mmCIF file of C-alpha atoms in Angstrom:
data_model
loop_
_atom_site.group_PDB
_atom_site.id
_atom_site.type_symbol
_atom_site.label_atom_id
_atom_site.label_comp_id
_atom_site.label_asym_id
_atom_site.label_seq_id
_atom_site.Cartn_x
_atom_site.Cartn_y
_atom_site.Cartn_z
ATOM 1 C CA ASN A 16 -8.039 -0.689 -5.837
ATOM 2 C CA LEU A 17 -8.474 1.521 -2.805
ATOM 3 C CA ALA A 18 -6.614 4.430 -4.425
ATOM 4 C CA TYR A 19 -8.596 3.959 -7.635
ATOM 5 C CA GLY A 20 -11.896 3.986 -5.737
ATOM 6 C CA LEU A 21 -10.969 7.090 -3.755
ATOM 7 C CA SER A 22 -10.001 8.926 -6.948
ATOM 8 C CA ARG A 23 -13.457 8.206 -8.375
ATOM 9 C CA VAL A 24 -15.314 9.672 -5.382
ATOM 10 C CA GLY A 25 -16.216 13.255 -6.190
ATOM 11 C CA GLY A 26 -13.097 13.812 -8.266
ATOM 12 C CA LYS A 27 -10.790 13.637 -5.262
ATOM 13 C CA ARG A 28 -7.100 13.903 -6.147
ATOM 14 C CA THR A 29 -5.429 10.718 -4.947
ATOM 15 C CA LEU A 30 -1.767 9.767 -4.709
ATOM 16 C CA LEU A 31 -0.684 6.139 -4.471
ATOM 17 C CA MET A 32 2.782 5.875 -2.903
ATOM 18 C CA GLU A 33 4.714 2.633 -3.019
ATOM 19 C CA LEU A 34 6.914 2.623 0.060
ATOM 20 C CA ASP A 35 7.741 -1.075 0.205
ATOM 21 C CA LEU A 36 11.301 -0.248 -0.777
ATOM 22 C CA ARG A 37 12.668 -3.727 -0.087
ATOM 23 C CA ARG A 38 10.370 -5.596 -2.486
ATOM 24 C CA PRO A 39 8.674 -3.107 -4.792
ATOM 25 C CA SER A 40 6.142 -4.744 -7.077
ATOM 26 C CA MET A 41 3.601 -2.115 -7.985
ATOM 27 C CA LYS A 42 5.156 -1.250 -11.376
ATOM 28 C CA ASN A 43 4.560 -4.828 -12.526
ATOM 29 C CA LEU A 44 1.137 -5.093 -10.886
ATOM 30 C CA LEU A 45 0.005 -1.926 -12.632
ATOM 31 C CA GLY A 46 1.530 -2.975 -15.951
ATOM 32 C CA MET A 47 3.658 0.163 -16.053
ATOM 33 C CA ARG A 48 6.243 0.497 -18.775
ATOM 34 C CA GLY A 49 8.811 3.236 -19.014
ATOM 35 C CA GLN A 50 12.380 4.293 -18.688
ATOM 36 C CA ARG A 51 12.336 5.456 -15.080
ATOM 37 C CA GLU A 52 14.540 3.204 -13.008
ATOM 38 C CA MET A 53 15.271 5.278 -9.915
ATOM 39 C CA SER A 54 13.035 5.673 -6.900
ATOM 40 C CA PHE A 55 11.693 9.166 -6.266
ATOM 41 C CA LEU A 56 13.424 9.022 -2.866
ATOM 42 C CA GLU A 57 16.827 8.267 -4.358
ATOM 43 C CA SER A 58 16.718 10.925 -7.055
ATOM 44 C CA ASP A 59 17.745 14.549 -6.593
ATOM 45 C CA ALA A 60 14.967 15.651 -8.933
ATOM 46 C CA ASP A 61 11.657 17.058 -7.751
ATOM 47 C CA TRP A 62 9.367 14.165 -6.743
ATOM 48 C CA HIS A 63 6.721 15.546 -9.106
ATOM 49 C CA ASP A 64 8.977 14.460 -11.983
ATOM 50 C CA SER A 65 8.511 10.841 -10.830
ATOM 51 C CA LEU A 66 4.703 10.890 -10.873
ATOM 52 C CA TRP A 67 2.840 8.421 -13.071
ATOM 53 C CA GLN A 68 -0.692 9.395 -14.044
ATOM 54 C CA LEU A 69 -2.796 6.243 -13.795
ATOM 55 C CA ARG A 70 -6.235 7.808 -14.347
ATOM 56 C CA PRO A 71 -7.776 11.243 -13.997
ATOM 57 C CA ASN A 72 -7.226 12.333 -10.376
ATOM 58 C CA LEU A 73 -4.968 9.325 -9.660
ATOM 59 C CA HIS A 74 -1.186 9.535 -9.618
ATOM 60 C CA ALA A 75 1.437 7.094 -8.377
ATOM 61 C CA LEU A 76 4.926 7.388 -6.955
ATOM 62 C CA LEU A 77 6.587 4.018 -7.411
ATOM 63 C CA ALA A 78 9.658 2.591 -5.707
ATOM 64 C CA LEU A 79 10.810 0.907 -8.968
ATOM 65 C CA THR A 80 13.922 -0.824 -7.557
ATOM 66 C CA ASN A 81 14.664 -2.421 -4.213
ATOM 67 C CA SER A 82 16.823 -0.497 -1.781
ATOM 68 C CA LEU A 83 19.202 -1.756 0.872
ATOM 69 C CA ARG A 84 18.816 1.572 2.687
ATOM 70 C CA SER A 85 15.036 1.598 2.909
ATOM 71 C CA ASP A 86 14.859 2.594 6.584
ATOM 72 C CA VAL A 87 17.240 5.511 5.967
ATOM 73 C CA LEU A 88 15.228 6.686 2.952
ATOM 74 C CA LEU A 89 11.894 6.480 4.788
ATOM 75 C CA GLN A 90 13.234 8.512 7.714
ATOM 76 C CA SER A 91 14.887 11.110 5.498
ATOM 77 C CA GLU A 92 14.094 14.804 5.215
ATOM 78 C CA ARG A 93 13.248 14.129 1.565
ATOM 79 C CA MET A 94 10.497 11.691 2.602
ATOM 80 C CA SER A 95 9.064 14.120 5.149
ATOM 81 C CA ALA A 96 9.133 16.994 2.650
ATOM 82 C CA CYS A 97 7.551 14.853 -0.066
ATOM 83 C CA LEU A 98 4.688 13.826 2.217
ATOM 84 C CA ALA A 99 4.176 17.374 3.473
ATOM 85 C CA GLU A 100 3.937 18.711 -0.076
ATOM 86 C CA ALA A 101 1.699 15.833 -1.178
ATOM 87 C CA ARG A 102 -0.703 16.535 1.707
ATOM 88 C CA GLU A 103 -1.150 20.051 0.307
ATOM 89 C CA GLU A 104 -1.800 18.823 -3.250
ATOM 90 C CA TYR A 105 -3.867 15.652 -2.794
ATOM 91 C CA ASP A 106 -7.109 14.855 -1.022
ATOM 92 C CA TYR A 107 -5.980 11.288 -0.286
ATOM 93 C CA ILE A 108 -2.577 9.645 -0.050
ATOM 94 C CA VAL A 109 -2.576 5.853 -0.051
ATOM 95 C CA VAL A 110 0.727 4.319 1.063
ATOM 96 C CA ASP A 111 1.667 0.728 0.294
ATOM 97 C CA SER A 112 4.328 -0.437 2.740
ATOM 98 C CA ALA A 113 6.298 -3.523 3.666
ATOM 99 C CA PRO A 114 4.678 -6.121 5.951
ATOM 100 C CA MET A 115 4.411 -4.719 9.467
ATOM 101 C CA LEU A 116 6.267 -7.441 11.327
ATOM 102 C CA SER A 117 8.766 -8.322 8.606
ATOM 103 C CA ALA A 118 10.573 -5.015 8.253
ATOM 104 C CA SER A 119 11.354 -2.034 10.445
ATOM 105 C CA ASP A 120 10.420 0.220 7.528
ATOM 106 C CA THR A 121 6.747 0.241 8.379
ATOM 107 C CA HIS A 122 7.514 1.354 11.931
ATOM 108 C CA ALA A 123 9.367 4.360 10.471
ATOM 109 C CA LEU A 124 6.234 5.254 8.499
ATOM 110 C CA LEU A 125 3.752 5.104 11.381
ATOM 111 C CA PRO A 126 4.472 8.623 12.677
ATOM 112 C CA LEU A 127 4.026 9.971 9.134
ATOM 113 C CA VAL A 128 0.565 8.533 8.379
ATOM 114 C CA ASP A 129 -2.844 9.451 9.750
ATOM 115 C CA GLN A 130 -4.455 6.012 9.591
ATOM 116 C CA ALA A 131 -3.616 2.481 8.501
ATOM 117 C CA LEU A 132 -5.509 -0.375 6.908
ATOM 118 C CA PHE A 133 -4.215 -3.698 8.113
ATOM 119 C CA VAL A 134 -3.931 -6.401 5.438
ATOM 120 C CA VAL A 135 -3.764 -10.087 6.337
ATOM 121 C CA ARG A 136 -3.561 -13.099 4.056
ATOM 122 C CA ALA A 137 -6.123 -15.870 4.559
ATOM 123 C CA ASP A 138 -4.632 -19.162 5.769
ATOM 124 C CA LYS A 139 -1.158 -17.572 5.983
ATOM 125 C CA THR A 140 -1.092 -14.915 8.709
ATOM 126 C CA PRO A 141 -1.067 -16.510 12.186
ATOM 127 C CA ILE A 142 -3.643 -14.894 14.462
ATOM 128 C CA ASP A 143 -1.085 -14.123 17.190
ATOM 129 C CA LEU A 144 1.044 -12.164 14.696
ATOM 130 C CA ALA A 145 -2.017 -10.328 13.415
ATOM 131 C CA GLN A 146 -2.923 -9.354 16.972
ATOM 132 C CA GLU A 147 0.657 -8.188 17.615
ATOM 133 C CA ALA A 148 0.634 -6.035 14.477
ATOM 134 C CA LEU A 149 -2.746 -4.520 15.374
ATOM 135 C CA ALA A 150 -1.420 -3.638 18.823
ATOM 136 C CA LEU A 151 1.545 -1.869 17.201
ATOM 137 C CA LEU A 152 -0.808 0.108 14.954
ATOM 138 C CA GLY A 153 -2.807 1.214 17.979
ATOM 139 C CA GLY A 154 -5.343 3.940 17.293
ATOM 140 C CA LYS A 155 -4.138 4.335 13.707
ATOM 141 C CA ALA A 156 -5.804 1.057 12.664
ATOM 142 C CA LEU A 157 -8.745 2.046 10.484
ATOM 143 C CA GLY A 158 -9.756 -1.483 9.557
ATOM 144 C CA CYS A 159 -8.659 -4.826 8.211
ATOM 145 C CA ILE A 160 -8.529 -6.287 4.698
ATOM 146 C CA LEU A 161 -8.505 -10.048 4.172
ATOM 147 C CA ASN A 162 -6.500 -11.018 1.078
ATOM 148 C CA GLY A 163 -5.984 -14.373 -0.553
ATOM 149 C CA VAL A 164 -9.385 -15.907 0.085
ATOM 150 C CA SER A 165 -9.627 -18.856 -2.261
ATOM 151 C CA GLU A 166 -12.597 -19.491 -4.514
ATOM 152 C CA LEU A 167 -13.365 -22.643 -2.514
ATOM 153 C CA GLN A 168 -13.475 -20.649 0.723
ATOM 154 C CA LYS A 169 -15.840 -18.122 -0.869
ATOM 155 C CA GLN A 170 -18.053 -20.892 -2.202
ATOM 156 C CA GLU A 171 -18.182 -22.668 1.151
ATOM 157 C CA TYR A 172 -19.040 -19.430 2.940
ATOM 158 C CA TYR A 173 -21.987 -18.617 0.691
ATOM 159 C CA ASP A 174 -23.155 -22.148 -0.089
ATOM 160 C CA PRO A 175 -26.258 -22.990 2.006
ATOM 161 C CA GLU A 176 -25.167 -26.644 1.944
ATOM 162 C CA TYR A 177 -22.268 -25.751 4.272
ATOM 163 C CA VAL A 178 -22.682 -24.938 7.933
ATOM 164 C CA SER A 179 -19.531 -24.160 9.908
ATOM 165 C CA GLY A 180 -17.439 -25.427 6.998
ATOM 166 C CA LYS A 181 -19.061 -28.869 6.978
ATOM 167 C CA PRO A 182 -21.579 -30.179 4.440
ATOM 168 C CA ARG A 183 -24.991 -30.976 5.840
#
């Protein structure tokens, strides 16, 4: 959604990069169908050949299959070159990565990105782990996104009958 929104702002060219190489899921989430089965990082072909056009001004590079060598791929010259070229061609690059504290992959990406949005899941992410992850992000933390808020939680928050989560 973020990449889509950015691509709609003033016709800015936006690239969505799936770099959760351990558990890629974006192909299914986006409803993508096609014959490509190799990650752009594992192929010898030009990374441009792996681009999917999602909408005008919005392209995606998808991981497609899980990799046991994700940390090696993310720290490779190919990854650095791909990002350097993409920075020249796109106004925005949105990177989807593995959970910060679950995999070392995200730590390999930190030096390569300008800023990071921190995503936490409601009622799942312990606050001490969220604080630890934010500390690791340091000055690169742009903001926080709260995912997984249930309909009941939304209703309770906006319902004037509830104060501090308790009915009056």
